mmCIF file of C-alpha atoms in Angstrom:
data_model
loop_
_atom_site.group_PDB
_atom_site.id
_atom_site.type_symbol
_atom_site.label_atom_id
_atom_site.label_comp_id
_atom_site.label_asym_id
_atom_site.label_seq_id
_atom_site.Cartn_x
_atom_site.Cartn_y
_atom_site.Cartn_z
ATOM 1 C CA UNK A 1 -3.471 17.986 -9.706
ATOM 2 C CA UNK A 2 -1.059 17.809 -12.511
ATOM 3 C CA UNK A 3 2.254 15.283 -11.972
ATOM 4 C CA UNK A 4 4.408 18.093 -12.583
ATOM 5 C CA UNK A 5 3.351 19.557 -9.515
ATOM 6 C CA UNK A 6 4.893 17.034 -7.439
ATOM 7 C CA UNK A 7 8.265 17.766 -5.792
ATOM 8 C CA UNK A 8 10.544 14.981 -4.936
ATOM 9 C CA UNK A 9 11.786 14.551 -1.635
ATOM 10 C CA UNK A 10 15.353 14.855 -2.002
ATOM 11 C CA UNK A 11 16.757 14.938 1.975
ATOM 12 C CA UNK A 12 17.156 11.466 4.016
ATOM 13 C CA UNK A 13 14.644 10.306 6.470
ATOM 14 C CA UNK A 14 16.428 8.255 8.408
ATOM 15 C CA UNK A 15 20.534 8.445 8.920
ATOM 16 C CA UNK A 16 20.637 5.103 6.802
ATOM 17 C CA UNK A 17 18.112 6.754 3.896
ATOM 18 C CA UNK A 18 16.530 3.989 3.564
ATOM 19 C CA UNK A 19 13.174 4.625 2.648
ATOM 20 C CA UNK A 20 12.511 7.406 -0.576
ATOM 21 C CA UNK A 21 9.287 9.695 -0.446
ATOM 22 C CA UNK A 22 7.846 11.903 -2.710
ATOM 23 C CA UNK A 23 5.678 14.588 -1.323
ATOM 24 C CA UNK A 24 3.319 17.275 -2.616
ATOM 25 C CA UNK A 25 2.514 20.540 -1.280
ATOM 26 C CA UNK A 26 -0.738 20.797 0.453
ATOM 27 C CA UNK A 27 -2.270 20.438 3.617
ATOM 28 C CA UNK A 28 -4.500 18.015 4.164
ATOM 29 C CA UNK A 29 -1.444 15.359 4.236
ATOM 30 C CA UNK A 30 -2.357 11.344 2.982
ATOM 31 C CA UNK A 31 -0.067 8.590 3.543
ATOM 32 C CA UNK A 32 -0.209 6.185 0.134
ATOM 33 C CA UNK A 33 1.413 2.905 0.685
ATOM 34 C CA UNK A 34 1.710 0.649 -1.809
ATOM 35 C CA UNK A 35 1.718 -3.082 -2.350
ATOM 36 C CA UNK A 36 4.464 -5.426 -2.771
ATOM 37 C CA UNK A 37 5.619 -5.929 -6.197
ATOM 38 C CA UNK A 38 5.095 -2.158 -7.084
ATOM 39 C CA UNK A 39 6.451 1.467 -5.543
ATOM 40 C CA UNK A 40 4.872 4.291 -4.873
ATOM 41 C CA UNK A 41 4.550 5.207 -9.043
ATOM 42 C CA UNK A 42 1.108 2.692 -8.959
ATOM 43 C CA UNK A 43 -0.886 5.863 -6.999
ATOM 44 C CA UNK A 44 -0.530 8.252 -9.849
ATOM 45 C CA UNK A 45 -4.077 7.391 -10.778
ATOM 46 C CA UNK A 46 -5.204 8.592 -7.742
ATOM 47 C CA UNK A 47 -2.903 11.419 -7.160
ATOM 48 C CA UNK A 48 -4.302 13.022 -10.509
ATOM 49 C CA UNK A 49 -7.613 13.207 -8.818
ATOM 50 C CA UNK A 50 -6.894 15.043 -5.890
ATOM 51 C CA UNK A 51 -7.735 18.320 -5.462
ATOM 52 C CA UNK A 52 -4.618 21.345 -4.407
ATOM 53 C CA UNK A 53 -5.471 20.893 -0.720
ATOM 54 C CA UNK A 54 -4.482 17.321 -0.780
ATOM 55 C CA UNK A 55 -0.530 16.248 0.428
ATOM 56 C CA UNK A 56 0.213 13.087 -0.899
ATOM 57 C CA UNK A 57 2.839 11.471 1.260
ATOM 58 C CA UNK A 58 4.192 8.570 -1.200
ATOM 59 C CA UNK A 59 6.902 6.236 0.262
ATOM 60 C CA UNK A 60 8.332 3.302 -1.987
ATOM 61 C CA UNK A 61 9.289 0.481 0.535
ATOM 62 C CA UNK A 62 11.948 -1.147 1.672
ATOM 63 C CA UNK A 63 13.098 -3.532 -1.499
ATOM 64 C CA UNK A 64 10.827 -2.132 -3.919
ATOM 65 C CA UNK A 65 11.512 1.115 -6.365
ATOM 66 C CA UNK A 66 13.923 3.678 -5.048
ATOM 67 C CA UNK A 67 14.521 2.038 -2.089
ATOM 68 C CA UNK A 68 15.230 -1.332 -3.459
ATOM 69 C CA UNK A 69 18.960 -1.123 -2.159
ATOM 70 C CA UNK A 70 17.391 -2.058 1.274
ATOM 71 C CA UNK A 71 15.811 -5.508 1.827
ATOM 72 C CA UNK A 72 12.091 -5.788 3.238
ATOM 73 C CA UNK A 73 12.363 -7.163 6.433
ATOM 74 C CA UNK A 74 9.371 -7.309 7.749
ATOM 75 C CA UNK A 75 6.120 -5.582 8.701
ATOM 76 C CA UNK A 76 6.915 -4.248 11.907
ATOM 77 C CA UNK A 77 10.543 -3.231 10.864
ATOM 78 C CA UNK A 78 8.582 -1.234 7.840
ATOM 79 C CA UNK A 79 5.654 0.364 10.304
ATOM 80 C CA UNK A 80 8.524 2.124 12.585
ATOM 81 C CA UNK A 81 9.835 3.857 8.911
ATOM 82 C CA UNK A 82 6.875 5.071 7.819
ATOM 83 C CA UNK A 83 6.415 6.572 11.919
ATOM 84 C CA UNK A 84 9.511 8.795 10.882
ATOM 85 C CA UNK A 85 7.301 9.274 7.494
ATOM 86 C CA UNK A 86 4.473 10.464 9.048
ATOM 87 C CA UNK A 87 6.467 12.197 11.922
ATOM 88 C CA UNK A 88 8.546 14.173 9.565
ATOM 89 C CA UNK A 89 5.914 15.301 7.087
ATOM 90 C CA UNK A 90 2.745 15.296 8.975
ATOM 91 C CA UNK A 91 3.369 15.690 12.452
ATOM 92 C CA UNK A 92 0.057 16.506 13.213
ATOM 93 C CA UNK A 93 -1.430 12.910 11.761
ATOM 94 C CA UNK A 94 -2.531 12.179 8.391
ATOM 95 C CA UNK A 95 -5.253 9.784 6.585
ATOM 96 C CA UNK A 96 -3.649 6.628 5.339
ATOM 97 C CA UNK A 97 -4.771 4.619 2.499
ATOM 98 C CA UNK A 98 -3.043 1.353 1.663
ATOM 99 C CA UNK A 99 -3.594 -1.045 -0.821
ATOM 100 C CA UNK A 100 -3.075 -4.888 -0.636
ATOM 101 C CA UNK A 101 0.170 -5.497 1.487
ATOM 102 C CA UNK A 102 0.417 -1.733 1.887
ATOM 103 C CA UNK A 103 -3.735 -1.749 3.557
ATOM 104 C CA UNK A 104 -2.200 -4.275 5.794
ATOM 105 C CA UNK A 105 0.895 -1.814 7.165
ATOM 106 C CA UNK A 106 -1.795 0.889 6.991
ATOM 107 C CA UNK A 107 -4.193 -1.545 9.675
ATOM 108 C CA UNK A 108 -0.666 -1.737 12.195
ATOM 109 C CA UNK A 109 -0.385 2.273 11.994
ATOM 110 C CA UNK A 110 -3.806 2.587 12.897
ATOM 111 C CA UNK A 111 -3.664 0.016 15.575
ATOM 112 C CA UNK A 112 -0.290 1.145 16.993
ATOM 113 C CA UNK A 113 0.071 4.710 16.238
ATOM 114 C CA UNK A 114 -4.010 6.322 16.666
ATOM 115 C CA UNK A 115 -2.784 9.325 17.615
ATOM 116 C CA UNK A 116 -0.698 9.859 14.035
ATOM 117 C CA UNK A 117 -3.862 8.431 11.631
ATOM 118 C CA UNK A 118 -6.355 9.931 11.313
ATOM 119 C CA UNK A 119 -8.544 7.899 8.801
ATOM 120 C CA UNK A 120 -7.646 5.012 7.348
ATOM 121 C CA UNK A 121 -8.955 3.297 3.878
ATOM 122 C CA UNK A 122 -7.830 0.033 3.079
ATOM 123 C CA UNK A 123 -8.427 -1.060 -0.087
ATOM 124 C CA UNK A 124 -8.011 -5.079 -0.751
ATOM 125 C CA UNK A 125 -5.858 -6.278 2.539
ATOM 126 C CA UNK A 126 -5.299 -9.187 3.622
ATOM 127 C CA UNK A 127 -6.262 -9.961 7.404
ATOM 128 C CA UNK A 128 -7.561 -14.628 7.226
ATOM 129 C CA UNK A 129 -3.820 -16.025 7.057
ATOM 130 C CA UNK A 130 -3.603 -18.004 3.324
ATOM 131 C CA UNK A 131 -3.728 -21.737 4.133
ATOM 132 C CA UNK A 132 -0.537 -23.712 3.069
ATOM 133 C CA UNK A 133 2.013 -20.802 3.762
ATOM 134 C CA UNK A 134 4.998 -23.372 3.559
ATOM 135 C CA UNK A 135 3.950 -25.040 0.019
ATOM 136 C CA UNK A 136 3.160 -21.326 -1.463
ATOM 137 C CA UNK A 137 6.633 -19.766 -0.358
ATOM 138 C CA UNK A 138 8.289 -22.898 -1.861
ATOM 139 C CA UNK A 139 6.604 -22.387 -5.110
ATOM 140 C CA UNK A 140 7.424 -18.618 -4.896
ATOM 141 C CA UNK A 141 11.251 -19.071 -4.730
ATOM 142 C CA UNK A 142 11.271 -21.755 -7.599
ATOM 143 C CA UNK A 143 9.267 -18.550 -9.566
ATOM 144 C CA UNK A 144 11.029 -15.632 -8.301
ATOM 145 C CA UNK A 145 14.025 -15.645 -11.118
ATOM 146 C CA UNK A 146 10.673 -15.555 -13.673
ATOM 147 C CA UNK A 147 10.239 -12.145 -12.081
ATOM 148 C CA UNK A 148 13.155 -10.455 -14.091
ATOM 149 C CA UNK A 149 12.416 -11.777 -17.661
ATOM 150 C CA UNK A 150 10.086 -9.100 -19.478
ATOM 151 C CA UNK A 151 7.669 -11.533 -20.944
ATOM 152 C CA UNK A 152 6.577 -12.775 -17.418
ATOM 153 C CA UNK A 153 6.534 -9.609 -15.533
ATOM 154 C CA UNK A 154 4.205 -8.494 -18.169
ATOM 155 C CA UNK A 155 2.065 -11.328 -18.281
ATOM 156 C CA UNK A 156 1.827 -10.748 -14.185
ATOM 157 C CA UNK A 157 1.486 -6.963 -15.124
ATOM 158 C CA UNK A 158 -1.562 -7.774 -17.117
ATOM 159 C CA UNK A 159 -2.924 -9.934 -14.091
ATOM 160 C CA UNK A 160 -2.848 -7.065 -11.640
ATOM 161 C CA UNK A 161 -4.587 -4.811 -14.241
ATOM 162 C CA UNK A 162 -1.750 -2.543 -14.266
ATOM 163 C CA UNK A 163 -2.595 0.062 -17.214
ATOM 164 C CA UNK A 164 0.125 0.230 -20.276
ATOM 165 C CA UNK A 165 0.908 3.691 -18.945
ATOM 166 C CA UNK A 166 2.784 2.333 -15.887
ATOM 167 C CA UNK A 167 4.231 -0.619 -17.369
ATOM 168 C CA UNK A 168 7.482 0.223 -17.611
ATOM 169 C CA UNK A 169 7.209 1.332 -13.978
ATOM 170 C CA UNK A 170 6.027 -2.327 -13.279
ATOM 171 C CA UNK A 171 8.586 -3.831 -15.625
ATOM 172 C CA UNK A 172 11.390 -2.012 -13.512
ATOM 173 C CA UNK A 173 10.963 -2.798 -10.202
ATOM 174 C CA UNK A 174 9.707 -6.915 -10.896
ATOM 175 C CA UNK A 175 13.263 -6.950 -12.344
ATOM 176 C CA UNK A 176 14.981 -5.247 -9.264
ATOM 177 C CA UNK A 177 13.019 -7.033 -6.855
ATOM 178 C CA UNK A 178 15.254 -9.305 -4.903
ATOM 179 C CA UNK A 179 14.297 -12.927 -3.714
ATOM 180 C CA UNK A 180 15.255 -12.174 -0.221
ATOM 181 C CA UNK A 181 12.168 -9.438 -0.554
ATOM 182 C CA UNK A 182 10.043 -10.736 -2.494
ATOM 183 C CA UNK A 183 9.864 -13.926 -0.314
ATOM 184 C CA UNK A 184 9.622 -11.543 3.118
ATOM 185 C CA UNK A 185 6.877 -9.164 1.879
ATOM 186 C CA UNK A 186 4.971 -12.517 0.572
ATOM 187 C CA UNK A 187 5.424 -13.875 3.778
ATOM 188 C CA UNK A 188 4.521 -11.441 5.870
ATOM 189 C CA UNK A 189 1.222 -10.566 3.352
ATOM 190 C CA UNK A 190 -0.038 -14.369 3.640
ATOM 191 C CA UNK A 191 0.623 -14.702 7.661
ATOM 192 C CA UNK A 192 -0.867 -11.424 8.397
ATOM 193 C CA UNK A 193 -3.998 -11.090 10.673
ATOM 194 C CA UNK A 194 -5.593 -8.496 12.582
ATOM 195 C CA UNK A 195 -3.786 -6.823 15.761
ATOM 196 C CA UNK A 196 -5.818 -7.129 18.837
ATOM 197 C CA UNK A 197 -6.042 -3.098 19.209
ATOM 198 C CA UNK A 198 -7.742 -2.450 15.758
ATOM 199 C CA UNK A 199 -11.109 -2.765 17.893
ATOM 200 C CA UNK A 200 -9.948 0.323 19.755
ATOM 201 C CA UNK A 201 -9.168 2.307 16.893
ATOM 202 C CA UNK A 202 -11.526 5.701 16.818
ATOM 203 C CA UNK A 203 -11.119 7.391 13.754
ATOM 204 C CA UNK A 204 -12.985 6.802 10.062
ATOM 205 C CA UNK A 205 -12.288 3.464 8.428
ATOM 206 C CA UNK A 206 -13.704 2.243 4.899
ATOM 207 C CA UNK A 207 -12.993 -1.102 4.078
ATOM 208 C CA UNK A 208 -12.958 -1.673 0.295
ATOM 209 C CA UNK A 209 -12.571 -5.093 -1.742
ATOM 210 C CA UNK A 210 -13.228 -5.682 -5.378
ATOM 211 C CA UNK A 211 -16.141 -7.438 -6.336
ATOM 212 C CA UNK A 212 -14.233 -9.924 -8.501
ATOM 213 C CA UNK A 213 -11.561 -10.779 -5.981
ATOM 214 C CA UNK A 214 -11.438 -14.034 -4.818
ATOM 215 C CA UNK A 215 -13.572 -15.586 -1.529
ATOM 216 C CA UNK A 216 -10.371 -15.194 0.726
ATOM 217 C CA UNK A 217 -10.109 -11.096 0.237
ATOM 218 C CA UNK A 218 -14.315 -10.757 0.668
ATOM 219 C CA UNK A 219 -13.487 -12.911 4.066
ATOM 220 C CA UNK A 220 -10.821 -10.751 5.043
ATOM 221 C CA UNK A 221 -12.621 -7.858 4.111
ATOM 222 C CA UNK A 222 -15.944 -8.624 6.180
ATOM 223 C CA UNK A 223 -13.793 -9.407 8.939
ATOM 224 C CA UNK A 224 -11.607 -6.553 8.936
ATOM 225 C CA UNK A 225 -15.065 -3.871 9.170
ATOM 226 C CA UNK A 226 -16.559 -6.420 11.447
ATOM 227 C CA UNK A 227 -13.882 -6.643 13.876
ATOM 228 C CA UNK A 228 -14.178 -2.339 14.381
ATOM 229 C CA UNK A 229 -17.497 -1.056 14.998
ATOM 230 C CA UNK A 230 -18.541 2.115 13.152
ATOM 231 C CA UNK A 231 -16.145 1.224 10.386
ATOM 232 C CA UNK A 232 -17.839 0.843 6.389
ATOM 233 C CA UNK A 233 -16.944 -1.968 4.019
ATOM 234 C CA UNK A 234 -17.811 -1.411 0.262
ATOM 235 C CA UNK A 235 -17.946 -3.698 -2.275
ATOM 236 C CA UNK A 236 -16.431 -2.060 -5.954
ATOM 237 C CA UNK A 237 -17.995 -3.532 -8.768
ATOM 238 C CA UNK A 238 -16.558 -4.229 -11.609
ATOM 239 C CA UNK A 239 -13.373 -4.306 -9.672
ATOM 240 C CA UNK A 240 -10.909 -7.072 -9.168
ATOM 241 C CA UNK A 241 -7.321 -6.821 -7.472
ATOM 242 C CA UNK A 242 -6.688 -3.633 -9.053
ATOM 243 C CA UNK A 243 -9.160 -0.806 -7.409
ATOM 244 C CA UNK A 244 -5.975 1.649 -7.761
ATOM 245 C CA UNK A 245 -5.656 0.907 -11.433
ATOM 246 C CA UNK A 246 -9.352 0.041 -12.060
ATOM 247 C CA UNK A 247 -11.641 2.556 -9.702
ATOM 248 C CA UNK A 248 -9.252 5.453 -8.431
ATOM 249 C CA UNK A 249 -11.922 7.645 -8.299
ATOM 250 C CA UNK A 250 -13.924 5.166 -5.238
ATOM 251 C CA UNK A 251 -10.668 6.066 -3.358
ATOM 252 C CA UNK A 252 -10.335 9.441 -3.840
ATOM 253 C CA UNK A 253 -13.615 10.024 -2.918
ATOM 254 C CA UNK A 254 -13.526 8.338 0.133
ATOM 255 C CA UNK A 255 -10.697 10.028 1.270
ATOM 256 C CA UNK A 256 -12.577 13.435 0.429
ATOM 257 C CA UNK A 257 -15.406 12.331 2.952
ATOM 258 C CA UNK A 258 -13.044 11.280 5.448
ATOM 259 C CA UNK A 259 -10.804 14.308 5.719
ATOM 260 C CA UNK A 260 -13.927 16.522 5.155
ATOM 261 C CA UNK A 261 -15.844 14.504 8.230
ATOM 262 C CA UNK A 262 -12.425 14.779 10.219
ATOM 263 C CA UNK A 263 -12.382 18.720 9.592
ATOM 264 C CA UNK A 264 -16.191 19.491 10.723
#
């Protein structure tokens, strides 16, 4: 599907408009959410590989992109937007994929809301709380006014293996990222572990993690499939923290076999 196919969401969501979503026609509807430090610009990758049928559902968060004007708060104050999301332009349910902090808000709709997901792939989330929260918060305000110089954001840019043509889109929102969010998304990413009714979750799950990511994300990876029988956990290779950027294809495949196993 070409980008200029995509229509923008123009009305408000909520009475505050706090949250921005862009929306395709189609209807086979997928909630993207992204990670922290990005908006809802680092799916494009994927969204050019999806076929007419497909309804993207692309929210940019609370504090990041077009809906920087509101803080991040936190997880749960994030999961009961993206209800209205999913209540507004898929009342029916739709597959969620999420990557990174956004796999980990993707887990709590699955866990909370079964009825309104109905697949889930979570690509490179989170779930063995990061030792030393305290220290690594610390060291994250002290770096946080780095964020809005150009020569760090794209030094971080080339980290996350964000290609050259979304770097401006990077550029932009590490520069309008507030402390206050950045240090509540981080937060909530490095304290986050696995709600007690994933287990009870029914519908298809794939689990992916990039081969080169570090031990922490293969732990929470193994123990996210593990902890919900029937679910699949892949493996990318060649793949670090970037499967988005890196491997779009893996997801958009997946998604195919979920919504085509959810349709039979």
């Amino acid at each position: 599907m070409g980008m200029e196919s995509i229509r923008l969401c123009d009305q408000p969501l909520c009475d505050d408009d706090w949250m921005y979503v862009n929306v395709d026609e189609g209807s086979d509807p997928v909630l993207m959410i992204h990670a922290a430090g990005v908006s809802g610009w680092m799916w494009r990758p994927l969204r050019e590989l999806l076929g007419p049928t497909m309804k993207a559902v692309v929210p940019d968060l609370p504090g990041f992109g077009r809906s920087a004007a509101q803080p991040y708060i936190s997880h749960e104050d994030t999961v009961q937007g993206l209800t209205g999301v999913i209540e507004r332009h898929a009342p029916q349910g739709a597959h969620v994929v999420g990557f990174s902090m956004g796999a980990q808000l993707a887990i709590l709709l699955a866990s909370e809301l079964p009825h309104l997901v109905r697949g889930v792939v979570v690509v490179s989330a989170e779930t063995r709380p990061a030792p030393f929260p305290g220290p690594t918060l610390a060291l994250l305000s002290l770096a946080a006014p780095l964020a809005r110089h150009r020569w760090f954001a794209a030094a971080q840019a080339h980290q996350l293996g964000i290609p050259n043509q979304l770097l401006d889109d990077y550029l932009h929102v590490s520069t309008a990222t507030t402390r206050e969010t950045l240090r509540s998304s981080v937060s909530e990413n490095i304290r986050f572990t696995l709600p007690a009714t994933w287990s009870d979750y029914q519908g298809a799950v794939d689990v992916l993690v990039g081969a080169n990511e570090r031990k922490l994300m293969h732990e929470s990876a193994e123990l996210t499939a593990s902890a919900l029988p029937g679910s699949t956990l892949r493996t990318v290779q060649g793949a670090a923290h970037d499967i988005p950027f890196s491997q779009p294809g893996i997801i958009a495949s997946t998604l195919h076999s979920q919504i085509i196993g959810f349709s039979a």
